[in-house]
Amino acid sequence: MEKITAAAIRDMKDRGERIVMLATYDYLTARMIDEAGVDAVLVGDSVANVVLGHRDTLAVSMDEMIHHTKAVARGVKRALVVGDMPFMSYQASADDAIRNAGRFLKEGHAEAVKVEGGRSMIKKINAIIESGIPVMGHLGLTPQWVHQFGGFRVRGKTEPTARAILEDARRLERAGVFSLVLECIPWQLAKLITEKVGVPTIGIGAGPYCDGQVLVLHDLLGLTGPHVPKFVKRYAKLDDAITKALADFKREVKAGKFPTLEHSYDMPREEMRRLLKSFRRGR
Ligand code: KIV
């Protein structure tokens, strides 16, 4: 089993091998993802809304991201572990960017970081890469920019906005990112970017012509409620299965049907007899 590195992910484009990435946040699911042979595990800042109950990704802190990254790294043997730099961990200065990217590797045991944004983030991305830390770029609907964008909408649907994203992709390639997440942009634009840049594109809501695909595990498993974004395919409906299991558990406990002796520990008859005898003597 060969460990997947950032360089190996970059080389997959040249070989025409599609990249599979999933976002998750804990040891248990990271281990399952790794055992399924997925190439990269992203410890996404989507942990904020998917499992911590925030309404967007902005609230999650560096300490929380490190906590989740440590757990994921413990579950992964083969896949590349990528830590997602949270809001305001890199925007203010190149020093912040280096220090916080470094924490992902030093404390979280990630092997790369992901940074949202294009031209305005180039200095920070350069600084991280020059510190020896591989960077995955992220363009299109970058959720940390939700307030500037005015909501979660598809980006790059017009010629000027599409051109800006294409130019950003080229700038990020020149800055040295090893791959590029493209989120919620028209498939035609994603195809063009994939053809025009030398680093692999990993799409989410960006159509079938990217070099790879990423989804949030919980979306794929059907754990994220009734609203299913257009770009998500549910490969299971675990929320139905979990809801049913919880209702069954509650009903059986209330009815005295669980546990039965089948789920109980047995005491040797002789020990029980001695216990009763000593109890009677002590009374
Ligand atoms: O945080 C996240 O899960 C992500 C992916 C959706 C790319 O950034």
PDB file of C-alpha atoms and ligand atoms in Angstrom:
ATOM      1  CA  MET A   1       0.000   0.000   0.000  1.00  0.00           C
ATOM      2  CA  GLU A   2       1.554   3.260  -1.135  1.00  0.00           C
ATOM      3  CA  LYS A   3       0.803   6.472   0.776  1.00  0.00           C
ATOM      4  CA  ILE A   4      -0.794   9.102  -1.436  1.00  0.00           C
ATOM      5  CA  THR A   5       1.049  12.409  -1.439  1.00  0.00           C
ATOM      6  CA  ALA A   6       0.124  15.826  -2.815  1.00  0.00           C
ATOM      7  CA  ALA A   7       2.584  15.220  -5.672  1.00  0.00           C
ATOM      8  CA  ALA A   8       0.871  11.903  -6.447  1.00  0.00           C
ATOM      9  CA  ILE A   9      -2.497  13.691  -6.663  1.00  0.00           C
ATOM     10  CA  ARG A  10      -1.004  16.234  -9.074  1.00  0.00           C
ATOM     11  CA  ASP A  11       0.490  13.452 -11.232  1.00  0.00           C
ATOM     12  CA  MET A  12      -2.882  11.692 -11.540  1.00  0.00           C
ATOM     13  CA  LYS A  13      -3.969  14.360 -14.035  1.00  0.00           C
ATOM     14  CA  ASP A  14      -1.097  13.480 -16.389  1.00  0.00           C
ATOM     15  CA  ARG A  15      -2.051   9.808 -16.215  1.00  0.00           C
ATOM     16  CA  GLY A  16      -5.729  10.633 -16.842  1.00  0.00           C
ATOM     17  CA  GLU A  17      -6.634   8.969 -13.534  1.00  0.00           C
ATOM     18  CA  ARG A  18      -9.678  10.500 -11.855  1.00  0.00           C
ATOM     19  CA  ILE A  19      -9.254  11.730  -8.288  1.00  0.00           C
ATOM     20  CA  VAL A  20     -11.778  10.818  -5.603  1.00  0.00           C
ATOM     21  CA  MET A  21     -11.967  12.975  -2.482  1.00  0.00           C
ATOM     22  CA  LEU A  22     -14.440  13.041   0.415  1.00  0.00           C
ATOM     23  CA  ALA A  23     -14.887  15.525   3.234  1.00  0.00           C
ATOM     24  CA  THR A  24     -15.291  14.105   6.713  1.00  0.00           C
ATOM     25  CA  TYR A  25     -14.453  15.030  10.288  1.00  0.00           C
ATOM     26  CA  ASP A  26     -13.881  11.960  12.487  1.00  0.00           C
ATOM     27  CA  TYR A  27     -11.768   8.823  12.988  1.00  0.00           C
ATOM     28  CA  LEU A  28     -14.497   6.254  12.309  1.00  0.00           C
ATOM     29  CA  THR A  29     -15.658   7.522   8.911  1.00  0.00           C
ATOM     30  CA  ALA A  30     -12.117   8.502   7.862  1.00  0.00           C
ATOM     31  CA  ARG A  31     -11.055   4.881   8.418  1.00  0.00           C
ATOM     32  CA  MET A  32     -13.964   3.617   6.290  1.00  0.00           C
ATOM     33  CA  ILE A  33     -13.197   6.135   3.537  1.00  0.00           C
ATOM     34  CA  ASP A  34      -9.542   5.102   3.545  1.00  0.00           C
ATOM     35  CA  GLU A  35     -10.411   1.413   3.433  1.00  0.00           C
ATOM     36  CA  ALA A  36     -12.681   2.116   0.430  1.00  0.00           C
ATOM     37  CA  GLY A  37      -9.580   3.334  -1.441  1.00  0.00           C
ATOM     38  CA  VAL A  38     -10.573   7.008  -1.728  1.00  0.00           C
ATOM     39  CA  ASP A  39      -7.549   9.120  -2.748  1.00  0.00           C
ATOM     40  CA  ALA A  40      -7.896  12.136  -0.434  1.00  0.00           C
ATOM     41  CA  VAL A  41      -9.777  13.014   2.742  1.00  0.00           C
ATOM     42  CA  LEU A  42     -10.583  16.665   3.297  1.00  0.00           C
ATOM     43  CA  VAL A  43     -11.214  17.761   6.870  1.00  0.00           C
ATOM     44  CA  GLY A  44     -13.621  20.404   5.594  1.00  0.00           C
ATOM     45  CA  ASP A  45     -14.615  23.566   7.413  1.00  0.00           C
ATOM     46  CA  SER A  46     -18.102  22.323   6.466  1.00  0.00           C
ATOM     47  CA  VAL A  47     -17.792  20.559   9.836  1.00  0.00           C
ATOM     48  CA  ALA A  48     -19.261  23.852  11.102  1.00  0.00           C
ATOM     49  CA  ASN A  49     -22.658  23.394   9.453  1.00  0.00           C
ATOM     50  CA  VAL A  50     -22.697  19.624   8.861  1.00  0.00           C
ATOM     51  CA  VAL A  51     -21.926  18.400  12.378  1.00  0.00           C
ATOM     52  CA  LEU A  52     -21.529  21.398  14.722  1.00  0.00           C
ATOM     53  CA  GLY A  53     -24.891  22.972  13.881  1.00  0.00           C
ATOM     54  CA  HIS A  54     -23.727  26.405  12.671  1.00  0.00           C
ATOM     55  CA  ARG A  55     -25.606  28.008   9.787  1.00  0.00           C
ATOM     56  CA  ASP A  56     -22.454  28.424   7.662  1.00  0.00           C
ATOM     57  CA  THR A  57     -18.733  27.641   7.809  1.00  0.00           C
ATOM     58  CA  LEU A  58     -17.552  30.931   9.294  1.00  0.00           C
ATOM     59  CA  ALA A  59     -17.797  30.057  12.973  1.00  0.00           C
ATOM     60  CA  VAL A  60     -15.399  27.124  13.141  1.00  0.00           C
ATOM     61  CA  SER A  61     -12.077  27.889  14.880  1.00  0.00           C
ATOM     62  CA  MET A  62      -8.523  26.708  14.249  1.00  0.00           C
ATOM     63  CA  ASP A  63      -8.571  24.707  17.491  1.00  0.00           C
ATOM     64  CA  GLU A  64     -11.762  22.931  16.423  1.00  0.00           C
ATOM     65  CA  MET A  65     -10.304  22.193  12.976  1.00  0.00           C
ATOM     66  CA  ILE A  66      -7.139  20.768  14.556  1.00  0.00           C
ATOM     67  CA  HIS A  67      -9.244  18.598  16.870  1.00  0.00           C
ATOM     68  CA  HIS A  68     -11.106  17.090  13.889  1.00  0.00           C
ATOM     69  CA  THR A  69      -7.978  16.793  11.737  1.00  0.00           C
ATOM     70  CA  LYS A  70      -6.213  14.781  14.457  1.00  0.00           C
ATOM     71  CA  ALA A  71      -9.158  12.380  14.579  1.00  0.00           C
ATOM     72  CA  VAL A  72      -9.266  11.957  10.794  1.00  0.00           C
ATOM     73  CA  ALA A  73      -5.496  11.462  10.540  1.00  0.00           C
ATOM     74  CA  ARG A  74      -5.700   8.672  13.125  1.00  0.00           C
ATOM     75  CA  GLY A  75      -8.116   6.804  10.839  1.00  0.00           C
ATOM     76  CA  VAL A  76      -6.206   7.200   7.571  1.00  0.00           C
ATOM     77  CA  LYS A  77      -3.296   5.046   6.394  1.00  0.00           C
ATOM     78  CA  ARG A  78      -3.233   5.601   2.622  1.00  0.00           C
ATOM     79  CA  ALA A  79      -5.237   8.647   1.515  1.00  0.00           C
ATOM     80  CA  LEU A  80      -3.880  12.194   1.471  1.00  0.00           C
ATOM     81  CA  VAL A  81      -5.190  14.139   4.487  1.00  0.00           C
ATOM     82  CA  VAL A  82      -6.016  17.769   3.666  1.00  0.00           C
ATOM     83  CA  GLY A  83      -6.862  20.307   6.384  1.00  0.00           C
ATOM     84  CA  ASP A  84      -9.267  23.070   5.393  1.00  0.00           C
ATOM     85  CA  MET A  85      -8.056  26.453   6.631  1.00  0.00           C
ATOM     86  CA  PRO A  86     -10.988  28.085   8.432  1.00  0.00           C
ATOM     87  CA  PHE A  87     -12.270  31.640   8.036  1.00  0.00           C
ATOM     88  CA  MET A  88      -9.763  34.237   9.317  1.00  0.00           C
ATOM     89  CA  SER A  89      -6.954  31.719   9.827  1.00  0.00           C
ATOM     90  CA  TYR A  90      -5.102  33.071   6.736  1.00  0.00           C
ATOM     91  CA  GLN A  91      -6.879  36.190   5.427  1.00  0.00           C
ATOM     92  CA  ALA A  92      -5.257  38.763   7.734  1.00  0.00           C
ATOM     93  CA  SER A  93      -1.577  38.127   6.971  1.00  0.00           C
ATOM     94  CA  ALA A  94       0.963  35.783   5.400  1.00  0.00           C
ATOM     95  CA  ASP A  95       2.320  35.150   8.911  1.00  0.00           C
ATOM     96  CA  ASP A  96      -1.088  33.930  10.080  1.00  0.00           C
ATOM     97  CA  ALA A  97      -1.340  31.772   6.974  1.00  0.00           C
ATOM     98  CA  ILE A  98       2.044  30.106   7.566  1.00  0.00           C
ATOM     99  CA  ARG A  99       1.496  29.617  11.304  1.00  0.00           C
ATOM    100  CA  ASN A 100      -1.978  28.136  10.931  1.00  0.00           C
ATOM    101  CA  ALA A 101      -1.114  25.966   7.911  1.00  0.00           C
ATOM    102  CA  GLY A 102       1.831  24.724   9.980  1.00  0.00           C
ATOM    103  CA  ARG A 103      -0.492  23.784  12.843  1.00  0.00           C
ATOM    104  CA  PHE A 104      -2.472  21.534  10.482  1.00  0.00           C
ATOM    105  CA  LEU A 105       0.682  19.539   9.719  1.00  0.00           C
ATOM    106  CA  LYS A 106       2.402  19.712  13.121  1.00  0.00           C
ATOM    107  CA  GLU A 107      -0.580  19.166  15.423  1.00  0.00           C
ATOM    108  CA  GLY A 108      -3.282  17.775  13.135  1.00  0.00           C
ATOM    109  CA  HIS A 109      -0.999  15.443  11.122  1.00  0.00           C
ATOM    110  CA  ALA A 110      -2.499  16.631   7.812  1.00  0.00           C
ATOM    111  CA  GLU A 111      -0.254  16.521   4.753  1.00  0.00           C
ATOM    112  CA  ALA A 112      -1.662  19.539   2.873  1.00  0.00           C
ATOM    113  CA  VAL A 113      -4.055  22.439   3.423  1.00  0.00           C
ATOM    114  CA  LYS A 114      -6.872  23.936   1.376  1.00  0.00           C
ATOM    115  CA  VAL A 115      -7.311  27.696   1.003  1.00  0.00           C
ATOM    116  CA  GLU A 116     -10.357  29.476  -0.461  1.00  0.00           C
ATOM    117  CA  GLY A 117      -9.975  32.372  -2.874  1.00  0.00           C
ATOM    118  CA  GLY A 118      -8.190  33.588  -5.991  1.00  0.00           C
ATOM    119  CA  ARG A 119      -5.995  36.599  -6.744  1.00  0.00           C
ATOM    120  CA  SER A 120      -6.492  38.275  -3.356  1.00  0.00           C
ATOM    121  CA  MET A 121      -5.095  35.205  -1.577  1.00  0.00           C
ATOM    122  CA  ILE A 122      -2.022  34.639  -3.767  1.00  0.00           C
ATOM    123  CA  LYS A 123       0.465  36.198  -1.280  1.00  0.00           C
ATOM    124  CA  LYS A 124      -0.803  33.979   1.513  1.00  0.00           C
ATOM    125  CA  ILE A 125      -0.786  30.884  -0.701  1.00  0.00           C
ATOM    126  CA  ASN A 126       2.788  31.680  -1.817  1.00  0.00           C
ATOM    127  CA  ALA A 127       3.863  32.061   1.795  1.00  0.00           C
ATOM    128  CA  ILE A 128       2.389  28.685   2.766  1.00  0.00           C
ATOM    129  CA  ILE A 129       3.910  26.883  -0.223  1.00  0.00           C
ATOM    130  CA  GLU A 130       7.302  28.512   0.411  1.00  0.00           C
ATOM    131  CA  SER A 131       7.131  27.082   3.932  1.00  0.00           C
ATOM    132  CA  GLY A 132       7.009  23.600   2.425  1.00  0.00           C
ATOM    133  CA  ILE A 133       3.297  22.980   2.829  1.00  0.00           C
ATOM    134  CA  PRO A 134       1.303  21.763  -0.207  1.00  0.00           C
ATOM    135  CA  VAL A 135      -1.775  23.889  -0.948  1.00  0.00           C
ATOM    136  CA  MET A 136      -5.042  22.879  -2.600  1.00  0.00           C
ATOM    137  CA  GLY A 137      -6.830  25.918  -4.088  1.00  0.00           C
ATOM    138  CA  HIS A 138     -10.593  26.477  -4.022  1.00  0.00           C
ATOM    139  CA  LEU A 139     -12.517  28.676  -6.501  1.00  0.00           C
ATOM    140  CA  GLY A 140     -16.119  29.306  -7.518  1.00  0.00           C
ATOM    141  CA  LEU A 141     -18.669  29.269  -4.722  1.00  0.00           C
ATOM    142  CA  THR A 142     -16.201  29.607  -1.860  1.00  0.00           C
ATOM    143  CA  PRO A 143     -18.441  29.373   1.234  1.00  0.00           C
ATOM    144  CA  GLN A 144     -16.265  31.649   3.394  1.00  0.00           C
ATOM    145  CA  TRP A 145     -17.214  34.476   0.999  1.00  0.00           C
ATOM    146  CA  VAL A 146     -20.958  33.966   1.476  1.00  0.00           C
ATOM    147  CA  HIS A 147     -21.607  37.482   2.759  1.00  0.00           C
ATOM    148  CA  GLN A 148     -19.724  39.116  -0.075  1.00  0.00           C
ATOM    149  CA  PHE A 149     -21.500  36.880  -2.616  1.00  0.00           C
ATOM    150  CA  GLY A 150     -24.888  37.566  -0.992  1.00  0.00           C
ATOM    151  CA  GLY A 151     -25.791  33.900  -0.607  1.00  0.00           C
ATOM    152  CA  PHE A 152     -24.935  30.407  -1.793  1.00  0.00           C
ATOM    153  CA  ARG A 153     -25.418  30.748  -5.556  1.00  0.00           C
ATOM    154  CA  VAL A 154     -23.702  29.275  -8.590  1.00  0.00           C
ATOM    155  CA  ARG A 155     -20.710  31.454  -9.589  1.00  0.00           C
ATOM    156  CA  GLY A 156     -19.298  32.244 -13.021  1.00  0.00           C
ATOM    157  CA  LYS A 157     -22.471  32.199 -15.076  1.00  0.00           C
ATOM    158  CA  THR A 158     -21.604  35.390 -16.983  1.00  0.00           C
ATOM    159  CA  GLU A 159     -18.615  36.065 -19.259  1.00  0.00           C
ATOM    160  CA  PRO A 160     -16.807  38.522 -16.909  1.00  0.00           C
ATOM    161  CA  THR A 161     -17.309  36.417 -13.772  1.00  0.00           C
ATOM    162  CA  ALA A 162     -16.331  33.231 -15.638  1.00  0.00           C
ATOM    163  CA  ARG A 163     -13.206  34.951 -17.019  1.00  0.00           C
ATOM    164  CA  ALA A 164     -12.239  36.087 -13.506  1.00  0.00           C
ATOM    165  CA  ILE A 165     -12.495  32.508 -12.210  1.00  0.00           C
ATOM    166  CA  LEU A 166     -10.481  31.164 -15.165  1.00  0.00           C
ATOM    167  CA  GLU A 167      -7.786  33.809 -14.581  1.00  0.00           C
ATOM    168  CA  ASP A 168      -7.742  32.990 -10.856  1.00  0.00           C
ATOM    169  CA  ALA A 169      -7.261  29.315 -11.714  1.00  0.00           C
ATOM    170  CA  ARG A 170      -4.216  30.178 -13.829  1.00  0.00           C
ATOM    171  CA  ARG A 171      -2.800  32.411 -11.083  1.00  0.00           C
ATOM    172  CA  LEU A 172      -3.220  29.659  -8.515  1.00  0.00           C
ATOM    173  CA  GLU A 173      -1.496  27.202 -10.836  1.00  0.00           C
ATOM    174  CA  ARG A 174       1.417  29.653 -11.225  1.00  0.00           C
ATOM    175  CA  ALA A 175       1.539  30.091  -7.431  1.00  0.00           C
ATOM    176  CA  GLY A 176       2.129  26.331  -7.171  1.00  0.00           C
ATOM    177  CA  VAL A 177      -1.091  24.761  -5.862  1.00  0.00           C
ATOM    178  CA  PHE A 178      -1.089  20.978  -6.390  1.00  0.00           C
ATOM    179  CA  SER A 179      -4.816  20.836  -7.185  1.00  0.00           C
ATOM    180  CA  LEU A 180      -7.877  23.034  -7.379  1.00  0.00           C
ATOM    181  CA  VAL A 181     -11.377  22.538  -5.987  1.00  0.00           C
ATOM    182  CA  LEU A 182     -14.040  24.059  -8.262  1.00  0.00           C
ATOM    183  CA  GLU A 183     -17.322  24.527  -6.411  1.00  0.00           C
ATOM    184  CA  CYS A 184     -20.717  25.289  -7.984  1.00  0.00           C
ATOM    185  CA  ILE A 185     -19.740  26.724 -11.349  1.00  0.00           C
ATOM    186  CA  PRO A 186     -21.242  25.856 -14.752  1.00  0.00           C
ATOM    187  CA  TRP A 187     -19.880  22.608 -16.174  1.00  0.00           C
ATOM    188  CA  GLN A 188     -18.717  24.391 -19.348  1.00  0.00           C
ATOM    189  CA  LEU A 189     -16.501  26.713 -17.308  1.00  0.00           C
ATOM    190  CA  ALA A 190     -15.168  23.817 -15.202  1.00  0.00           C
ATOM    191  CA  LYS A 191     -14.346  21.911 -18.429  1.00  0.00           C
ATOM    192  CA  LEU A 192     -12.495  24.922 -19.849  1.00  0.00           C
ATOM    193  CA  ILE A 193     -10.493  25.405 -16.635  1.00  0.00           C
ATOM    194  CA  THR A 194      -9.688  21.675 -16.555  1.00  0.00           C
ATOM    195  CA  GLU A 195      -8.355  21.936 -20.130  1.00  0.00           C
ATOM    196  CA  LYS A 196      -6.406  25.153 -19.522  1.00  0.00           C
ATOM    197  CA  VAL A 197      -4.630  24.430 -16.246  1.00  0.00           C
ATOM    198  CA  GLY A 198      -1.951  21.822 -15.655  1.00  0.00           C
ATOM    199  CA  VAL A 199      -3.008  20.955 -12.093  1.00  0.00           C
ATOM    200  CA  PRO A 200      -5.968  18.655 -11.438  1.00  0.00           C
ATOM    201  CA  THR A 201      -9.393  20.176 -10.871  1.00  0.00           C
ATOM    202  CA  ILE A 202     -11.627  18.518  -8.264  1.00  0.00           C
ATOM    203  CA  GLY A 203     -15.256  19.442  -8.777  1.00  0.00           C
ATOM    204  CA  ILE A 204     -18.233  19.749  -6.464  1.00  0.00           C
ATOM    205  CA  GLY A 205     -21.239  21.002  -8.374  1.00  0.00           C
ATOM    206  CA  ALA A 206     -18.935  21.642 -11.332  1.00  0.00           C
ATOM    207  CA  GLY A 207     -20.014  18.875 -13.699  1.00  0.00           C
ATOM    208  CA  PRO A 208     -18.441  15.696 -15.044  1.00  0.00           C
ATOM    209  CA  TYR A 209     -15.395  17.097 -16.880  1.00  0.00           C
ATOM    210  CA  CYS A 210     -13.191  17.853 -13.861  1.00  0.00           C
ATOM    211  CA  ASP A 211     -10.154  15.678 -13.114  1.00  0.00           C
ATOM    212  CA  GLY A 212     -11.755  14.517  -9.884  1.00  0.00           C
ATOM    213  CA  GLN A 213     -14.809  14.849  -7.672  1.00  0.00           C
ATOM    214  CA  VAL A 214     -15.381  15.675  -4.022  1.00  0.00           C
ATOM    215  CA  LEU A 215     -18.521  15.377  -1.912  1.00  0.00           C
ATOM    216  CA  VAL A 216     -19.227  15.747   1.784  1.00  0.00           C
ATOM    217  CA  LEU A 217     -19.562  12.188   3.111  1.00  0.00           C
ATOM    218  CA  HIS A 218     -22.710  13.023   5.081  1.00  0.00           C
ATOM    219  CA  ASP A 219     -24.443  14.304   1.906  1.00  0.00           C
ATOM    220  CA  LEU A 220     -23.509  11.163  -0.028  1.00  0.00           C
ATOM    221  CA  LEU A 221     -24.811   8.945   2.786  1.00  0.00           C
ATOM    222  CA  GLY A 222     -28.111  10.816   3.057  1.00  0.00           C
ATOM    223  CA  LEU A 223     -27.493  12.177   6.550  1.00  0.00           C
ATOM    224  CA  THR A 224     -28.077  15.866   5.935  1.00  0.00           C
ATOM    225  CA  GLY A 225     -31.840  16.277   5.969  1.00  0.00           C
ATOM    226  CA  PRO A 226     -34.516  16.621   3.329  1.00  0.00           C
ATOM    227  CA  HIS A 227     -32.920  19.446   1.285  1.00  0.00           C
ATOM    228  CA  VAL A 228     -30.619  17.844  -1.296  1.00  0.00           C
ATOM    229  CA  PRO A 229     -28.512  20.281  -3.359  1.00  0.00           C
ATOM    230  CA  LYS A 230     -28.633  19.636  -7.132  1.00  0.00           C
ATOM    231  CA  PHE A 231     -24.993  18.519  -7.209  1.00  0.00           C
ATOM    232  CA  VAL A 232     -25.384  15.841  -4.517  1.00  0.00           C
ATOM    233  CA  LYS A 233     -26.151  12.224  -5.331  1.00  0.00           C
ATOM    234  CA  ARG A 234     -27.324  10.196  -2.360  1.00  0.00           C
ATOM    235  CA  TYR A 235     -25.748   6.737  -2.435  1.00  0.00           C
ATOM    236  CA  ALA A 236     -27.598   5.747   0.763  1.00  0.00           C
ATOM    237  CA  LYS A 237     -30.433   7.041   2.938  1.00  0.00           C
ATOM    238  CA  LEU A 238     -28.912   6.626   6.357  1.00  0.00           C
ATOM    239  CA  ASP A 239     -31.106   9.286   7.981  1.00  0.00           C
ATOM    240  CA  ASP A 240     -34.176   7.058   7.404  1.00  0.00           C
ATOM    241  CA  ALA A 241     -32.308   4.037   8.760  1.00  0.00           C
ATOM    242  CA  ILE A 242     -31.119   5.955  11.857  1.00  0.00           C
ATOM    243  CA  THR A 243     -34.563   7.464  12.552  1.00  0.00           C
ATOM    244  CA  LYS A 244     -36.140   4.011  12.353  1.00  0.00           C
ATOM    245  CA  ALA A 245     -33.476   2.433  14.608  1.00  0.00           C
ATOM    246  CA  LEU A 246     -33.987   5.162  17.254  1.00  0.00           C
ATOM    247  CA  ALA A 247     -37.783   4.767  17.184  1.00  0.00           C
ATOM    248  CA  ASP A 248     -37.414   0.958  17.509  1.00  0.00           C
ATOM    249  CA  PHE A 249     -35.007   1.333  20.458  1.00  0.00           C
ATOM    250  CA  LYS A 250     -37.324   3.741  22.262  1.00  0.00           C
ATOM    251  CA  ARG A 251     -40.379   1.506  21.703  1.00  0.00           C
ATOM    252  CA  GLU A 252     -38.624  -1.641  22.944  1.00  0.00           C
ATOM    253  CA  VAL A 253     -37.202   0.015  26.091  1.00  0.00           C
ATOM    254  CA  LYS A 254     -40.596   1.518  26.970  1.00  0.00           C
ATOM    255  CA  ALA A 255     -42.233  -1.879  26.414  1.00  0.00           C
ATOM    256  CA  GLY A 256     -39.614  -3.773  28.469  1.00  0.00           C
ATOM    257  CA  LYS A 257     -38.530  -5.700  25.391  1.00  0.00           C
ATOM    258  CA  PHE A 258     -34.920  -4.549  25.463  1.00  0.00           C
ATOM    259  CA  PRO A 259     -32.654  -5.805  26.884  1.00  0.00           C
ATOM    260  CA  THR A 260     -33.508  -9.477  27.040  1.00  0.00           C
ATOM    261  CA  LEU A 261     -31.248 -12.012  28.779  1.00  0.00           C
ATOM    262  CA  GLU A 262     -29.594 -12.459  25.401  1.00  0.00           C
ATOM    263  CA  HIS A 263     -28.006  -9.011  25.864  1.00  0.00           C
ATOM    264  CA  SER A 264     -27.195  -9.554  29.576  1.00  0.00           C
ATOM    265  CA  TYR A 265     -24.189 -10.966  31.488  1.00  0.00           C
ATOM    266  CA  ASP A 266     -24.591 -14.219  33.402  1.00  0.00           C
ATOM    267  CA  MET A 267     -23.289 -14.971  36.915  1.00  0.00           C
ATOM    268  CA  PRO A 268     -22.323 -18.583  37.738  1.00  0.00           C
ATOM    269  CA  ARG A 269     -25.161 -20.210  39.703  1.00  0.00           C
ATOM    270  CA  GLU A 270     -22.835 -21.204  42.604  1.00  0.00           C
ATOM    271  CA  GLU A 271     -21.526 -17.619  43.015  1.00  0.00           C
ATOM    272  CA  MET A 272     -25.083 -16.312  43.089  1.00  0.00           C
ATOM    273  CA  ARG A 273     -26.043 -18.886  45.705  1.00  0.00           C
ATOM    274  CA  ARG A 274     -23.075 -17.805  47.881  1.00  0.00           C
ATOM    275  CA  LEU A 275     -23.966 -14.144  47.463  1.00  0.00           C
ATOM    276  CA  LEU A 276     -27.541 -14.727  48.643  1.00  0.00           C
ATOM    277  CA  LYS A 277     -26.309 -16.805  51.573  1.00  0.00           C
ATOM    278  CA  SER A 278     -23.793 -14.140  52.708  1.00  0.00           C
ATOM    279  CA  PHE A 279     -26.439 -11.475  52.287  1.00  0.00           C
ATOM    280  CA  ARG A 280     -28.875 -13.403  54.483  1.00  0.00           C
ATOM    281  CA  ARG A 281     -26.130 -13.919  57.138  1.00  0.00           C
ATOM    282  CA  GLY A 282     -25.228 -10.225  57.161  1.00  0.00           C
ATOM    283  CA  ARG A 283     -28.822  -9.021  57.621  1.00  0.00           C
TER     284      ARG A 283
HETATM  285  O1  KIV B   1     -15.553  22.242   3.605  1.00  0.00           O
HETATM  286  C1  KIV B   1     -15.771  21.435   2.700  1.00  0.00           C
HETATM  287  O2  KIV B   1     -16.362  20.359   2.895  1.00  0.00           O
HETATM  288  C2  KIV B   1     -15.330  21.785   1.363  1.00  0.00           C
HETATM  289  C3  KIV B   1     -15.694  20.898   0.230  1.00  0.00           C
HETATM  290  C4  KIV B   1     -17.119  21.014  -0.059  1.00  0.00           C
HETATM  291  C5  KIV B   1     -14.861  21.125  -0.958  1.00  0.00           C
HETATM  292  O3  KIV B   1     -14.686  22.780   1.196  1.00  0.00           O
END
